Short mmCIF file of C-alpha atoms (C1' of nucleotides) in Angstrom, two decimals:
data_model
loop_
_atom_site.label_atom_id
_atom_site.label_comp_id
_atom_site.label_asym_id
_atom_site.label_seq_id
_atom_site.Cartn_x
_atom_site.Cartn_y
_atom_site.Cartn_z
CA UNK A 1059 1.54 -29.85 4.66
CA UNK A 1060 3.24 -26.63 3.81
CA UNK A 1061 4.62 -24.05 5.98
CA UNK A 1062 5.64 -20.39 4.79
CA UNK A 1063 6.08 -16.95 6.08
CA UNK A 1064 4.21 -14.19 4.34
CA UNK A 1065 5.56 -10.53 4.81
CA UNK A 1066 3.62 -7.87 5.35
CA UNK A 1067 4.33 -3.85 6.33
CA UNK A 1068 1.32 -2.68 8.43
CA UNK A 1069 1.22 0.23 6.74
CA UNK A 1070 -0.30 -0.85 3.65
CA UNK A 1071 -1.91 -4.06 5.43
CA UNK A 1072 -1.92 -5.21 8.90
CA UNK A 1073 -2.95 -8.48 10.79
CA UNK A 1074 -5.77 -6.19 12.29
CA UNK A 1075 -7.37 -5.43 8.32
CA UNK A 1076 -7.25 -8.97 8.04
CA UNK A 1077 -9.10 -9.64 10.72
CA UNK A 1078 -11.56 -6.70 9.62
CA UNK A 1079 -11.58 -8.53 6.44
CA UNK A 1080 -15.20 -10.21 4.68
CA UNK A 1081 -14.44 -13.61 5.94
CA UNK A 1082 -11.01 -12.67 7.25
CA UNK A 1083 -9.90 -13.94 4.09
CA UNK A 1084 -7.45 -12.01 1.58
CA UNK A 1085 -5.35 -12.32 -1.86
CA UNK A 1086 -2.05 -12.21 -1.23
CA UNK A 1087 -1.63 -9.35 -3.37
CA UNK A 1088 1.07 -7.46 -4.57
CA UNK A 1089 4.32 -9.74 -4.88
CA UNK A 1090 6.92 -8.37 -7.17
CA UNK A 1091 9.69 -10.73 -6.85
CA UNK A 1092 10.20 -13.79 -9.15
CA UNK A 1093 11.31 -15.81 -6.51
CA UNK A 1094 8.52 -15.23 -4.45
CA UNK A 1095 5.98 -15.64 -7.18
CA UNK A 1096 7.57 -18.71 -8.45
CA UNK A 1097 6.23 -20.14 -4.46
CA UNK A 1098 2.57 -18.74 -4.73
CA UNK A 1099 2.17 -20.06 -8.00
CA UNK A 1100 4.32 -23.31 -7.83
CA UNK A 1101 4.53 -24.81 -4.39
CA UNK A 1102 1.97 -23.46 -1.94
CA UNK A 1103 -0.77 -26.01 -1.73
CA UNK A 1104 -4.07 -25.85 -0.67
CA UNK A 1105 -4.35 -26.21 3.28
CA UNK A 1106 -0.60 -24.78 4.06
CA UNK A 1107 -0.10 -22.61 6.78
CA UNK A 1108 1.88 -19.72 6.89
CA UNK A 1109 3.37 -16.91 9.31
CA UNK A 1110 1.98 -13.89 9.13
CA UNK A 1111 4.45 -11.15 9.71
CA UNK A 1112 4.87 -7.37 10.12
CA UNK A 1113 7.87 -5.61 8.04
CA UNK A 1114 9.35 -2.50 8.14
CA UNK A 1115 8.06 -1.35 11.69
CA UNK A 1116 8.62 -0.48 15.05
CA UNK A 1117 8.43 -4.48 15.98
CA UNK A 1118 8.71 -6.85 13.17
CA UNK A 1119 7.77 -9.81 13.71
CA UNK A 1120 5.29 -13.01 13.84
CA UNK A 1121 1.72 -11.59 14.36
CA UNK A 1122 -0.48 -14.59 13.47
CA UNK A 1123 -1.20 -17.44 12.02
CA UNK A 1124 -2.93 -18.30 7.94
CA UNK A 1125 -4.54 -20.70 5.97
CA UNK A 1126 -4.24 -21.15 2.29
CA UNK A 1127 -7.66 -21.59 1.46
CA UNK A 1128 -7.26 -21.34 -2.41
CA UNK A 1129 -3.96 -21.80 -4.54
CA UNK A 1130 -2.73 -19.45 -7.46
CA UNK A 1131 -4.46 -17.24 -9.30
CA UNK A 1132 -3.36 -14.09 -11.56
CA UNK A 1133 -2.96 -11.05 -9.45
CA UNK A 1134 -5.18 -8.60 -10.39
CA UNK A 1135 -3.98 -5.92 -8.73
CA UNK A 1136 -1.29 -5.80 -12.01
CA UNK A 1137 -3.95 -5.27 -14.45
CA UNK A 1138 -5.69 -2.07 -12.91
CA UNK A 1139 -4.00 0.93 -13.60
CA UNK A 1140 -5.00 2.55 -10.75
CA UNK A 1141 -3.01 0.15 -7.80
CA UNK A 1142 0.38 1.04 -6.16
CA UNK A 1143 0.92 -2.89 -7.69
CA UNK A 1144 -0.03 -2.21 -11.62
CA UNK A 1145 2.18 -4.08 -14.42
CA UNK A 1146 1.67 -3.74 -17.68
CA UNK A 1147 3.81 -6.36 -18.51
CA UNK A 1148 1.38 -8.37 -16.96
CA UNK A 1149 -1.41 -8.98 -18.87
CA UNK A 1150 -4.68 -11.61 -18.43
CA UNK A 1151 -3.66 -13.71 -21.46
CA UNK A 1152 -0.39 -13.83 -20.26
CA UNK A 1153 -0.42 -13.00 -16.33
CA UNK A 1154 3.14 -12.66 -14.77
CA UNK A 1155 1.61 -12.47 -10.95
CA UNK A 1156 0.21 -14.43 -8.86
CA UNK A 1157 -1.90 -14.51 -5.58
CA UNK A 1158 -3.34 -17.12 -3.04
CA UNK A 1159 -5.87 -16.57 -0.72
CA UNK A 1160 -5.34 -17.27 3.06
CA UNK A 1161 -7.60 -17.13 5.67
CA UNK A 1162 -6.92 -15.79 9.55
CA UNK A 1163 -6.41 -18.66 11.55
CA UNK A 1164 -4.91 -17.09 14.87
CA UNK A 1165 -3.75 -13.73 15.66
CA UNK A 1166 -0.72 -13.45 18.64
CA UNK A 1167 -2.18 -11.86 21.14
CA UNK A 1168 1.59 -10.57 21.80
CA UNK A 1169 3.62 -10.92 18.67
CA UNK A 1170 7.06 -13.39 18.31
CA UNK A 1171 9.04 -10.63 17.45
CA UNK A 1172 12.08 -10.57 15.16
CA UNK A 1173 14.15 -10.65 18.53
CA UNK A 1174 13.06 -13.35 20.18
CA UNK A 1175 13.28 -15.32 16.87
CA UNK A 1176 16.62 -14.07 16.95
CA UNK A 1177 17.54 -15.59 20.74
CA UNK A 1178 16.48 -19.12 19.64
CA UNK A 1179 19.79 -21.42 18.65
CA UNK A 1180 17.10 -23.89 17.36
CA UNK A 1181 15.73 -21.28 14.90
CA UNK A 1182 19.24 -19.85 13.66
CA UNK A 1183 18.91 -21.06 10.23
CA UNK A 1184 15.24 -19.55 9.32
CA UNK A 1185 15.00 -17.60 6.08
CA UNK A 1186 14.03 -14.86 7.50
CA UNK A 1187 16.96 -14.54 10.06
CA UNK A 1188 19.12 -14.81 7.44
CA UNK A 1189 21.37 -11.31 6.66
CA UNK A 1190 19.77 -9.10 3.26
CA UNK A 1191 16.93 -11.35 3.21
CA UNK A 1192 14.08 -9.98 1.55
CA UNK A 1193 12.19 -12.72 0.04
CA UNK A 1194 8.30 -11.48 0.72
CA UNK A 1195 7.21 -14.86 1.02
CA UNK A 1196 9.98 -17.87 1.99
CA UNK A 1197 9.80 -21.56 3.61
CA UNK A 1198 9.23 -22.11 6.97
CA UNK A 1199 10.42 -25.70 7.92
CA UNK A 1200 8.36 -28.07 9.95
CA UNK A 1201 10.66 -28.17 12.47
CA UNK A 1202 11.22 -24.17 12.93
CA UNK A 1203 7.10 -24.75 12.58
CA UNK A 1204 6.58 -26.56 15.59
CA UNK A 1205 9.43 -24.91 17.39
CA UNK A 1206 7.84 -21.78 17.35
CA UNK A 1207 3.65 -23.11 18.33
CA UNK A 1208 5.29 -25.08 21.27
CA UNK A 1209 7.53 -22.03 22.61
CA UNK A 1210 5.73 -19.21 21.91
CA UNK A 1211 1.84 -20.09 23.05
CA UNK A 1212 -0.04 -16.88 21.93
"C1'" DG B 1333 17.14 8.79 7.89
"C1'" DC B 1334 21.00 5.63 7.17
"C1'" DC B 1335 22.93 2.05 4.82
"C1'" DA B 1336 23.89 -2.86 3.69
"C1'" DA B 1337 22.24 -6.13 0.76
"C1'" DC B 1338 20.10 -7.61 -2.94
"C1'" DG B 1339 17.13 -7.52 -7.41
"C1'" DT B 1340 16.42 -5.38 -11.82
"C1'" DT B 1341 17.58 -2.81 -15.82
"C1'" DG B 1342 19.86 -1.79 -19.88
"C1'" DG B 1343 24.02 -0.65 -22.60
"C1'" DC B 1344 27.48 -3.02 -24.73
"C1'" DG C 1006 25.78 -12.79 -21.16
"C1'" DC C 1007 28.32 -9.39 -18.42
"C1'" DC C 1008 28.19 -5.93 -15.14
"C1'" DA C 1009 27.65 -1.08 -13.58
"C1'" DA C 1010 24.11 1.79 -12.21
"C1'" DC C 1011 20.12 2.24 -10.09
"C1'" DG C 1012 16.04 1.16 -7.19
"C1'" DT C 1013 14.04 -1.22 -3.29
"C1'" DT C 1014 13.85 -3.54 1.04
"C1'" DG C 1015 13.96 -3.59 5.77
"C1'" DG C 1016 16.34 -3.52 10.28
"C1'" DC C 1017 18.18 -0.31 13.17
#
DNA sequence: GCCAACGTTGGC
DNA sequence: GCCAACGTTGGC
């Protein structure tokens, strides 16, 4: 089983519209970064789990917990003309995005904020500590996994 | 709003 | 293929 963290800024799409959500399922929509989409479409599996996690806000940080209920897809967000995420270099014959869907599994009642992920020696090496990160969707490893459900009980 | 860090673009 | 310029991200 996978684990990832999936960045989101509340702005444009919090844990709460997830949980408002038909199902309290989404598409990952709207990743822009080949890196990133090279994950979605090559490496998360059916069943992973992932972090979900507020950017760009007063308190970043860990909000709740996914499921990967279905593996890539095209994005089609890139094909309408009309969303913040059009391409048209991205095209159905020949789609250059990609989305999963995940499903809420948890949500924090308090969040694991950036800082407290920050004051753990055992997490010090997590992508998303790391300086000028900005992957939108990295590897979480099982280890930093588990650290994190058995220290932070939400 | 600042700014460091990084990704992307495009001229050559 | 290099690399400078530019745009974006995201914490603070």
């Amino acid at each position: 089983m996978g684990y990832w963290l999936l960045k989101s800024e509340p702005d444009s799409f919090s844990i709460d519209d997830l949980a408002r959500s038909k199902q309290q399922v989404t598409a990952w929509e709207g990743v822009r970064n080949y890196q990133a989409r090279n994950l979605i479409r090559d490496k998360i599996q059916l069943g992973d789990e992932a972090f979900f996690y507020h950017s760009s806000c007063a308190e970043p940080g860990i909000v709740g917990i996914v499921q990967v209920i279905r593996t890539a897809y095209p994005d089609a967000s890139a094909f309408d003309p009309l969303s913040p995420y059009y391409d048209p270099k991205s095209t159905s014959s020949a789609p250059r995005w990609f989305v999963v869907d995940v499903k809420l599994k948890h949500r924090y009642a308090v969040p694991v904020l950036l800082s407290d992920l920050r004051s753990h020696e055992a997490l010090r090496d997590m992508v998303v500590l790391r300086r000028g990160n900005r992957l939108s969707v990295m590897p979480v490893t099982s280890a930093e996994w588990r650290y994190i459900q058995n220290h932070w009980r939400r």
